[in-house]
Short mmCIF file of C-alpha atoms in Angstrom, two decimals:
data_model
loop_
_atom_site.label_atom_id
_atom_site.label_comp_id
_atom_site.label_asym_id
_atom_site.label_seq_id
_atom_site.Cartn_x
_atom_site.Cartn_y
_atom_site.Cartn_z
CA LYS A 1 -62.11 190.21 -140.52
CA ARG A 2 -64.46 188.66 -137.98
CA ARG A 3 -64.96 185.50 -140.05
CA LEU A 4 -61.22 185.27 -140.72
CA ARG A 5 -60.51 185.44 -137.00
CA PHE A 6 -63.02 182.65 -136.29
CA PHE A 7 -61.47 180.52 -139.04
CA MET A 8 -57.93 181.03 -137.73
CA THR A 9 -59.06 180.35 -134.16
CA LYS A 10 -60.66 177.06 -135.14
CA GLN A 11 -57.65 176.05 -137.21
CA ASN A 12 -55.23 176.70 -134.35
CA ASN A 13 -57.31 175.01 -131.64
CA HIS A 14 -59.23 172.33 -133.49
CA LEU A 15 -62.46 174.11 -132.57
CA THR A 16 -65.43 173.02 -134.62
CA ILE A 17 -67.52 176.06 -133.61
CA GLY A 18 -66.03 179.43 -132.65
CA VAL A 19 -67.00 181.72 -129.77
CA GLU A 20 -69.29 184.04 -131.74
CA GLU A 21 -70.71 181.45 -134.13
CA ASN A 22 -74.32 180.37 -134.01
CA ILE A 23 -75.50 176.78 -133.61
CA PRO A 24 -78.97 175.17 -133.75
CA PHE A 25 -81.15 175.69 -130.69
CA SER A 26 -81.52 171.96 -129.97
CA GLN A 27 -77.76 171.42 -130.10
CA SER A 28 -77.04 174.39 -127.85
CA LEU A 29 -79.66 173.13 -125.41
CA ILE A 30 -78.03 169.69 -125.12
CA LEU A 31 -74.48 171.06 -124.95
CA GLY A 32 -75.57 173.61 -122.34
CA LEU A 33 -76.98 170.84 -120.14
CA GLN A 34 -73.70 168.97 -120.55
CA HIS A 35 -71.78 171.89 -119.04
CA VAL A 36 -74.30 172.15 -116.19
CA LEU A 37 -73.92 168.45 -115.32
CA ALA A 38 -70.13 168.57 -115.49
CA MET A 39 -69.78 171.64 -113.22
CA ASP A 40 -71.06 169.94 -110.04
CA VAL A 41 -72.36 173.24 -108.67
CA TYR A 42 -74.41 171.41 -106.04
CA VAL A 43 -71.30 170.21 -104.17
CA PRO A 44 -70.41 173.51 -102.32
CA PRO A 45 -73.98 174.12 -101.02
CA PHE A 46 -74.22 170.43 -100.08
CA ILE A 47 -71.00 170.68 -98.07
CA LEU A 48 -72.13 173.94 -96.48
CA ALA A 49 -75.58 172.58 -95.57
CA THR A 50 -73.97 169.49 -94.00
CA ALA A 51 -71.37 171.50 -92.06
CA ILE A 52 -73.86 173.92 -90.49
CA ALA A 53 -76.54 171.23 -90.01
CA LEU A 54 -79.34 172.83 -92.03
CA SER A 55 -82.71 171.11 -92.03
CA PRO A 56 -83.59 169.13 -95.18
CA GLY A 57 -85.95 171.91 -96.32
CA ASP A 58 -83.37 174.66 -95.78
CA ALA A 59 -80.66 172.58 -97.46
CA THR A 60 -82.88 172.05 -100.51
CA GLY A 61 -83.63 175.78 -100.62
CA LEU A 62 -79.91 176.61 -100.46
CA ILE A 63 -79.17 174.27 -103.38
CA GLN A 64 -81.97 175.88 -105.40
CA SER A 65 -80.67 179.38 -104.59
CA THR A 66 -77.20 178.26 -105.71
CA PHE A 67 -78.54 177.15 -109.09
CA LEU A 68 -80.42 180.44 -109.49
CA GLY A 69 -77.38 182.54 -108.52
CA ALA A 70 -75.14 180.57 -110.90
CA GLY A 71 -77.59 181.07 -113.77
CA ILE A 72 -78.01 184.81 -113.29
CA ALA A 73 -74.26 185.40 -112.76
CA SER A 74 -73.42 183.33 -115.86
CA LEU A 75 -75.79 185.35 -118.04
CA ILE A 76 -74.26 188.59 -116.74
CA GLN A 77 -70.72 187.48 -117.66
CA VAL A 78 -71.45 185.70 -120.95
CA LEU A 79 -73.75 188.35 -122.44
CA PHE A 80 -72.55 191.68 -121.06
CA TYR A 81 -69.10 191.72 -119.44
CA LEU A 82 -66.44 189.02 -119.83
CA LYS A 83 -68.10 187.55 -122.97
CA LEU A 84 -66.04 184.36 -122.78
CA PRO A 85 -67.46 180.82 -123.01
CA VAL A 86 -67.41 180.19 -119.27
CA CYS A 87 -70.13 179.75 -116.63
CA GLN A 88 -70.23 180.96 -113.04
CA GLY A 89 -70.77 178.63 -110.10
CA PRO A 90 -70.35 178.62 -106.31
CA SER A 91 -66.72 178.84 -105.24
CA PHE A 92 -65.17 176.45 -102.71
CA ILE A 93 -62.85 179.17 -101.40
CA PRO A 94 -65.33 181.01 -99.10
CA LEU A 95 -66.76 177.83 -97.50
CA GLY A 96 -64.51 177.83 -94.42
CA ALA A 97 -65.12 181.51 -93.70
CA ILE A 98 -68.87 181.16 -94.31
CA ILE A 99 -69.08 178.22 -91.90
CA GLY A 100 -67.11 180.23 -89.31
CA ILE A 101 -69.34 183.30 -89.68
CA TYR A 102 -72.50 181.21 -89.47
CA MET A 103 -71.32 179.30 -86.39
CA GLY A 104 -70.54 182.61 -84.69
CA THR A 105 -73.85 184.29 -85.54
CA LYS A 106 -76.26 181.41 -86.39
CA ASN A 107 -77.60 183.61 -89.17
CA LEU A 108 -77.08 183.24 -92.92
CA GLY A 109 -78.24 186.86 -93.26
CA THR A 110 -74.90 187.96 -91.75
CA VAL A 111 -73.02 185.90 -94.35
CA LEU A 112 -75.09 187.35 -97.19
CA GLY A 113 -74.79 190.91 -95.87
CA ALA A 114 -71.00 190.60 -95.82
CA SER A 115 -71.12 189.07 -99.32
CA ILE A 116 -73.06 192.08 -100.62
CA VAL A 117 -70.49 194.57 -99.30
CA GLY A 118 -67.62 192.51 -100.72
CA ALA A 119 -69.31 192.24 -104.12
CA ILE A 120 -69.81 196.01 -104.31
CA LEU A 121 -66.09 196.49 -103.60
CA VAL A 122 -65.23 194.07 -106.43
CA ILE A 123 -67.44 196.10 -108.82
CA LEU A 124 -65.59 199.28 -107.82
CA LEU A 125 -62.22 197.57 -108.38
CA GLY A 126 -63.28 196.69 -111.91
CA TYR A 127 -64.61 200.15 -112.79
CA SER A 128 -61.51 201.87 -111.38
CA GLY A 129 -59.08 199.58 -113.22
CA ILE A 130 -57.16 198.93 -109.99
CA TYR A 131 -57.50 195.16 -110.29
CA LYS A 132 -55.30 195.12 -113.39
CA TYR A 133 -52.52 196.59 -111.25
CA ILE A 134 -53.19 194.06 -108.46
CA VAL A 135 -52.90 191.07 -110.83
CA LYS A 136 -49.66 192.27 -112.38
CA ASN A 137 -47.97 193.17 -109.11
CA TYR A 138 -49.35 190.80 -106.49
CA ILE A 139 -50.63 187.62 -108.19
CA PRO A 140 -47.93 186.22 -110.53
CA SER A 141 -48.01 182.55 -111.53
CA ILE A 142 -46.09 181.37 -108.45
CA VAL A 143 -48.73 182.95 -106.18
CA SER A 144 -51.75 181.83 -108.22
CA GLY A 145 -50.38 178.27 -108.48
CA THR A 146 -49.76 178.17 -104.73
CA ILE A 147 -53.30 179.39 -104.06
CA ILE A 148 -54.73 176.63 -106.25
CA MET A 149 -52.67 174.02 -104.37
CA ILE A 150 -53.90 175.46 -101.07
CA VAL A 151 -57.52 175.17 -102.22
CA GLY A 152 -57.12 171.46 -102.98
CA LEU A 153 -55.15 170.77 -99.81
CA THR A 154 -57.62 172.62 -97.57
CA LEU A 155 -60.75 170.99 -98.93
CA LEU A 156 -59.40 167.42 -98.85
CA PRO A 157 -59.73 166.85 -95.06
CA SER A 158 -63.40 167.94 -95.13
CA ALA A 159 -64.08 165.28 -97.76
CA PHE A 160 -62.99 162.66 -95.24
CA VAL A 161 -63.93 164.14 -91.85
CA SER A 162 -67.31 165.63 -92.81
CA ASN A 163 -68.45 163.14 -95.43
CA ILE A 164 -66.68 159.78 -95.12
CA TYR A 165 -65.57 159.18 -91.51
CA ILE A 166 -69.11 159.53 -90.14
CA GLU A 167 -72.06 157.37 -89.18
CA GLY A 168 -75.82 157.77 -89.60
CA ASN A 169 -78.81 157.11 -91.87
CA GLY A 170 -78.40 153.38 -91.37
CA LEU A 171 -74.74 153.36 -92.42
CA THR A 172 -71.73 152.58 -90.25
CA MET A 173 -68.36 154.24 -90.73
CA LYS A 174 -67.14 151.09 -92.51
CA HIS A 175 -70.10 151.34 -94.90
CA ASN A 176 -69.26 154.97 -95.64
CA VAL A 177 -65.59 154.24 -96.28
CA LEU A 178 -66.61 151.48 -98.69
CA LEU A 179 -69.12 153.76 -100.42
CA ALA A 180 -66.51 156.49 -100.85
CA PHE A 181 -64.06 153.95 -102.28
CA ILE A 182 -66.65 152.59 -104.75
CA THR A 183 -67.59 156.11 -105.88
CA ALA A 184 -64.02 157.37 -106.25
CA ALA A 185 -62.95 154.18 -108.07
CA SER A 186 -65.92 154.52 -110.45
CA LEU A 187 -65.02 158.14 -111.20
CA ILE A 188 -61.39 157.26 -111.95
CA LEU A 189 -62.39 154.20 -114.03
CA PHE A 190 -64.85 155.99 -116.30
CA SER A 191 -62.72 159.11 -116.61
CA THR A 192 -59.78 156.89 -117.64
CA LEU A 193 -61.95 155.00 -120.14
CA GLY A 194 -62.92 158.36 -121.61
CA ASN A 195 -59.24 159.20 -122.10
CA TYR A 196 -58.10 155.90 -123.56
CA VAL A 197 -61.11 154.46 -125.43
CA ASN A 198 -61.95 156.82 -128.28
CA LYS A 199 -65.28 155.12 -128.92
CA PHE A 200 -66.57 156.19 -125.49
CA LYS A 201 -64.52 159.39 -125.10
CA ARG A 202 -67.35 161.90 -125.06
CA ILE A 203 -69.78 159.79 -123.05
CA PHE A 204 -67.44 158.65 -120.28
CA GLN A 205 -65.14 161.64 -119.99
CA ILE A 206 -67.97 164.15 -119.73
CA SER A 207 -70.35 161.97 -117.72
CA SER A 208 -67.86 160.26 -115.38
CA VAL A 209 -68.95 162.31 -112.34
CA ILE A 210 -72.65 161.62 -112.91
CA ILE A 211 -71.98 157.89 -113.48
CA ALA A 212 -69.87 157.68 -110.31
CA LEU A 213 -72.57 159.40 -108.24
CA ALA A 214 -75.20 157.06 -109.66
CA ILE A 215 -73.12 153.95 -108.87
CA GLY A 216 -72.33 155.21 -105.37
CA THR A 217 -75.96 156.07 -104.64
CA PHE A 218 -77.16 152.68 -105.91
CA SER A 219 -74.57 150.99 -103.72
CA ALA A 220 -75.86 153.00 -100.74
CA TYR A 221 -79.39 151.87 -101.60
CA LEU A 222 -78.27 148.23 -101.51
CA MET A 223 -76.71 148.87 -98.10
CA GLY A 224 -79.92 150.46 -96.82
CA GLY A 225 -78.45 153.96 -96.63
CA PHE A 226 -80.42 155.83 -99.29
CA ASN A 227 -83.45 157.59 -97.83
CA THR A 228 -86.06 158.67 -100.38
CA GLN A 229 -88.46 160.26 -97.90
CA GLY A 230 -87.15 163.77 -98.54
CA ILE A 231 -87.68 163.29 -102.27
CA LYS A 232 -91.26 162.11 -101.72
CA ASP A 233 -92.03 165.05 -99.44
CA ALA A 234 -90.56 167.70 -101.75
CA SER A 235 -92.88 169.50 -104.14
CA PHE A 236 -92.06 169.32 -107.84
CA PHE A 237 -91.94 173.12 -108.20
CA SER A 238 -90.81 175.32 -105.33
CA MET A 239 -89.20 178.67 -104.69
CA PRO A 240 -85.51 178.97 -103.73
CA LYS A 241 -84.61 180.55 -100.40
CA LEU A 242 -84.25 184.29 -101.09
CA LEU A 243 -82.31 186.86 -99.08
CA PHE A 244 -84.95 189.36 -97.96
CA LEU A 245 -87.86 186.89 -97.84
CA ASP A 246 -86.20 184.02 -95.97
CA TYR A 247 -83.05 185.23 -94.19
CA GLY A 248 -83.20 188.94 -93.58
CA ILE A 249 -79.96 190.89 -93.88
CA HIS A 250 -77.39 191.77 -91.22
CA PHE A 251 -74.08 193.65 -91.37
CA GLU A 252 -71.25 192.83 -88.99
CA ILE A 253 -67.86 194.47 -89.37
CA SER A 254 -65.77 191.35 -88.64
CA ALA A 255 -67.75 189.29 -91.15
CA ILE A 256 -67.48 192.05 -93.78
CA ILE A 257 -63.68 192.36 -93.43
CA THR A 258 -63.36 188.59 -93.66
CA MET A 259 -65.46 188.40 -96.84
CA ILE A 260 -63.53 191.26 -98.46
CA ILE A 261 -60.31 189.28 -97.98
CA ILE A 262 -62.06 186.18 -99.34
CA TYR A 263 -63.18 188.10 -102.42
CA MET A 264 -59.61 189.14 -103.19
CA VAL A 265 -58.55 185.48 -103.13
CA LEU A 266 -61.64 184.60 -105.18
CA LEU A 267 -60.62 187.06 -107.89
CA ALA A 268 -57.22 185.38 -108.11
CA GLU A 269 -58.99 182.04 -108.64
CA THR A 270 -61.44 183.28 -111.26
CA THR A 271 -58.78 185.20 -113.20
CA GLY A 272 -56.83 181.95 -113.56
CA THR A 273 -59.95 180.33 -115.03
CA TRP A 274 -60.35 183.14 -117.57
CA TYR A 275 -56.78 182.69 -118.78
CA ALA A 276 -57.32 178.92 -119.02
CA VAL A 277 -60.39 179.41 -121.24
CA SER A 278 -58.57 182.09 -123.23
CA SER A 279 -55.77 179.62 -123.92
CA VAL A 280 -58.21 176.92 -125.08
CA ILE A 281 -59.95 179.21 -127.58
CA ASN A 282 -56.67 180.95 -128.54
CA GLU A 283 -58.03 184.46 -127.92
CA PRO A 284 -55.72 186.43 -125.59
CA LEU A 285 -57.34 188.44 -122.81
CA SER A 286 -56.88 192.20 -122.91
CA ASP A 287 -56.58 194.35 -119.79
CA THR A 288 -59.91 195.94 -120.69
CA GLN A 289 -61.59 192.54 -120.88
CA VAL A 290 -60.12 191.52 -117.51
CA ASN A 291 -61.52 194.70 -115.92
CA LYS A 292 -64.92 194.06 -117.50
CA GLY A 293 -64.75 190.51 -116.18
CA VAL A 294 -64.07 191.81 -112.68
CA ILE A 295 -67.11 194.10 -112.93
CA GLY A 296 -69.21 191.17 -114.12
CA GLU A 297 -67.81 189.03 -111.31
CA GLY A 298 -68.84 191.62 -108.74
CA ILE A 299 -72.33 192.07 -110.19
CA GLY A 300 -72.73 188.28 -110.41
CA CYS A 301 -71.70 187.82 -106.77
CA LEU A 302 -74.07 190.63 -105.77
CA ALA A 303 -76.94 188.96 -107.64
CA ALA A 304 -76.05 185.60 -106.07
CA ALA A 305 -76.14 187.10 -102.56
CA LEU A 306 -79.51 188.75 -103.25
CA VAL A 307 -81.04 185.39 -104.16
CA GLY A 308 -79.53 183.71 -101.10
CA ALA A 309 -76.46 182.04 -102.67
CA THR A 310 -72.77 182.10 -101.79
CA PRO A 311 -70.11 183.93 -103.91
CA VAL A 312 -69.62 182.63 -107.45
CA THR A 313 -66.57 182.16 -109.65
CA GLY A 314 -65.72 181.04 -113.18
CA TYR A 315 -65.46 177.25 -113.52
CA SER A 316 -62.38 175.81 -115.22
CA THR A 317 -64.46 172.70 -116.03
CA ASN A 318 -65.85 174.60 -119.00
CA ALA A 319 -62.40 174.88 -120.58
CA GLY A 320 -61.99 171.11 -120.40
CA ILE A 321 -65.33 170.44 -122.06
CA ILE A 322 -64.57 172.94 -124.83
CA SER A 323 -61.32 171.05 -125.48
CA ILE A 324 -63.22 167.75 -125.70
CA THR A 325 -66.18 168.88 -127.82
CA GLY A 326 -64.51 171.61 -129.89
CA VAL A 327 -67.59 173.80 -129.33
CA ALA A 328 -66.90 177.27 -127.89
CA SER A 329 -70.09 179.09 -128.94
CA ARG A 330 -71.33 181.55 -126.34
CA LYS A 331 -74.86 180.45 -127.22
CA VAL A 332 -74.14 177.14 -125.47
CA PHE A 333 -73.30 179.02 -122.27
CA VAL A 334 -76.41 181.16 -122.52
CA MET A 335 -78.39 177.92 -122.67
CA ALA A 336 -76.43 176.56 -119.70
CA SER A 337 -77.39 179.70 -117.76
CA PHE A 338 -81.07 179.15 -118.53
CA TRP A 339 -80.72 175.51 -117.46
CA PHE A 340 -79.39 176.70 -114.08
CA ILE A 341 -82.28 179.14 -113.65
CA GLY A 342 -84.88 176.54 -114.67
CA LEU A 343 -83.46 173.88 -112.37
CA SER A 344 -83.50 176.29 -109.43
CA PHE A 345 -87.31 176.08 -109.29
CA LEU A 346 -87.43 172.26 -109.39
CA GLY A 347 -87.67 171.39 -105.70
CA LYS A 348 -87.85 167.68 -106.46
CA LEU A 349 -84.48 167.77 -108.25
CA SER A 350 -82.83 169.67 -105.40
CA ALA A 351 -84.23 167.10 -102.97
CA VAL A 352 -82.73 164.29 -105.09
CA ILE A 353 -79.33 165.98 -104.94
CA ASN A 354 -79.63 166.58 -101.20
CA SER A 355 -80.54 162.91 -100.64
CA ILE A 356 -77.26 161.62 -102.11
CA PRO A 357 -75.37 160.02 -99.18
CA SER A 358 -72.55 162.21 -97.89
CA ALA A 359 -69.98 159.41 -98.33
CA VAL A 360 -70.82 159.27 -102.05
CA ILE A 361 -70.23 163.01 -102.36
CA GLY A 362 -67.04 162.57 -100.32
CA GLY A 363 -65.73 159.95 -102.74
CA VAL A 364 -66.11 162.31 -105.71
CA PHE A 365 -64.98 165.35 -103.76
CA SER A 366 -61.74 163.72 -102.56
CA VAL A 367 -60.71 162.99 -106.16
CA VAL A 368 -61.64 166.54 -107.21
CA CYS A 369 -59.51 167.99 -104.38
CA ILE A 370 -56.44 166.05 -105.50
CA ILE A 371 -56.95 167.21 -109.10
CA ILE A 372 -57.23 170.84 -107.92
CA LEU A 373 -54.02 170.48 -105.89
CA LEU A 374 -52.10 168.98 -108.81
CA ASN A 375 -53.42 171.65 -111.18
CA GLY A 376 -51.80 174.20 -108.89
CA PHE A 377 -48.55 172.25 -109.07
CA ARG A 378 -48.85 172.26 -112.87
CA VAL A 379 -48.88 176.08 -112.81
CA VAL A 380 -45.61 176.34 -110.84
CA LYS A 381 -43.71 173.24 -112.05
CA ASP A 382 -41.91 175.05 -114.89
CA LEU A 383 -40.52 177.79 -112.64
CA ASP A 384 -36.86 177.85 -111.65
CA PHE A 385 -36.95 176.53 -108.09
CA SER A 386 -34.44 178.52 -106.08
CA GLU A 387 -34.68 178.90 -102.31
CA ARG A 388 -36.95 181.91 -102.85
CA GLU A 389 -39.57 179.85 -104.73
CA LEU A 390 -39.41 177.06 -102.15
CA TYR A 391 -40.26 179.50 -99.36
CA ILE A 392 -43.01 181.28 -101.33
CA ILE A 393 -44.73 177.95 -101.98
CA GLY A 394 -43.80 176.10 -98.78
CA VAL A 395 -44.56 178.67 -96.08
CA PRO A 396 -48.20 179.26 -97.18
CA LEU A 397 -48.71 175.48 -97.30
CA MET A 398 -47.26 175.26 -93.78
CA PHE A 399 -49.69 177.91 -92.51
CA THR A 400 -52.57 176.15 -94.23
CA ILE A 401 -51.80 172.76 -92.69
CA GLY A 402 -51.27 174.38 -89.28
CA LEU A 403 -54.71 176.02 -89.42
CA LEU A 404 -56.37 172.77 -90.54
CA PHE A 405 -55.28 171.18 -87.24
CA ILE A 406 -55.52 174.18 -84.92
CA PRO A 407 -57.06 173.18 -81.53
CA ALA A 408 -60.60 174.45 -81.02
CA GLU A 409 -59.75 176.11 -77.69
CA LEU A 410 -56.90 178.12 -79.29
CA LYS A 411 -59.18 179.25 -82.12
CA ALA A 412 -61.91 180.22 -79.64
CA SER A 413 -59.47 182.42 -77.68
CA ALA A 414 -58.73 184.59 -80.75
CA PRO A 415 -60.64 187.84 -81.56
CA GLN A 416 -63.79 187.36 -83.65
CA LEU A 417 -62.22 188.60 -86.90
CA LEU A 418 -59.26 186.26 -86.49
CA GLN A 419 -61.64 183.39 -85.78
CA TYR A 420 -63.34 183.95 -89.13
CA LEU A 421 -60.01 184.09 -90.94
CA ILE A 422 -58.63 181.08 -89.09
CA GLY A 423 -61.77 179.27 -90.21
CA SER A 424 -60.67 179.85 -93.82
CA PRO A 425 -57.12 178.48 -94.19
CA ILE A 426 -57.38 179.17 -97.94
CA ALA A 427 -57.64 182.91 -97.34
CA VAL A 428 -54.78 182.92 -94.82
CA GLY A 429 -52.58 180.78 -97.09
CA ALA A 430 -53.26 183.09 -100.04
CA ILE A 431 -52.40 186.19 -98.01
CA VAL A 432 -49.15 184.59 -96.81
CA ALA A 433 -48.24 183.64 -100.41
CA ILE A 434 -48.77 187.22 -101.58
CA ILE A 435 -46.74 188.63 -98.66
CA MET A 436 -43.87 186.14 -99.12
CA ASN A 437 -43.67 186.96 -102.83
CA LYS A 438 -43.29 190.67 -102.06
CA LEU A 439 -40.99 190.27 -99.06
CA ILE A 440 -38.37 187.98 -100.60
CA PRO A 441 -36.56 189.89 -103.37
CA LEU A 442 -35.71 188.45 -106.75
CA LYS A 443 -32.03 187.86 -107.44
CA LYS A 444 -30.62 190.41 -109.85
#
């Protein structure tokens, strides 16, 4: 029966290797690295380190911790809980709230303490089976699609304001705008070549992000804006920044409440990824598997916080690569997890990533934000758009845009908890979407 199921799955989805099938070690090693490179897990910690002005050493340590957290969380999900071909990586959703909490406390230990409490709550939701009820009753496709659009919309301004429209490191604002344009154009060019030129499909489509970053960084070098001193100073092997050793741990009620809300939105994001992967491999998700995935998500986020990383989520990038390669073996994702863990101890590599000019990251990130936004639109585009649907989608977007441009003095006058939430328009937009969906009744 098991072999028959694998055969039928491959026939229906053009998979060359099924989820439970074995593949040679060397092949799984290469394919695992491919997933790691395509996931761009270094982007969230890079944005966070830039936003809160971490020193080069602390920024490198945060990137290393992120790799370690992603590797451990991925192993937990792939081997023991969700058991789908999908890796965990740092989510973009908590970034605004994390930046707000840090700016209010100047201590990453407060962020990590709140993350620990939120992760434990997620574990309890999975064990109790309550999350299954939450998904069915509060996060239908119109809400999940709206949340995805909000994520893309919210992150887009930071790509420009924090990464492109800046000066420094020998580069003027005009230089940075040009660098971002070169990088974004390279990404679009090579991704398009991968779609239309079959001969280069695998190389360009999978490697387009890496190629674009390389072209952008080389362009920055020609402009005199690529500083290699941090790479030279970094040791080849080094330890990531760990919670108890490097940050301490602090619990603050406002930060905890904020992170709990963030985790609820995060679960909506990661559940969407699970269903995307399930669709690609043609294996429907059961309620039991979703609950196990939630438990794994909570344990993974807890492990990530303990090693000094931000909350993790399933990456939809994996579904795209499975579609391209036809390889869905879980062994590949076990190898990807070990790649993450191994890379977390390579201080030189983290320093290389941290040395990439911010405008180059901004060029890639701006394209990624638009793709995220349009993926959310893809989720809701087939719905019947009555006035109800327009309000459910439009009002959360209105709140999100309003919070993106809220004056600093108005934000500062709000209570501390509200300041944290206001700092995360994604969370507020998601909450408004859920409330609007429940408040406005369906027509009978």
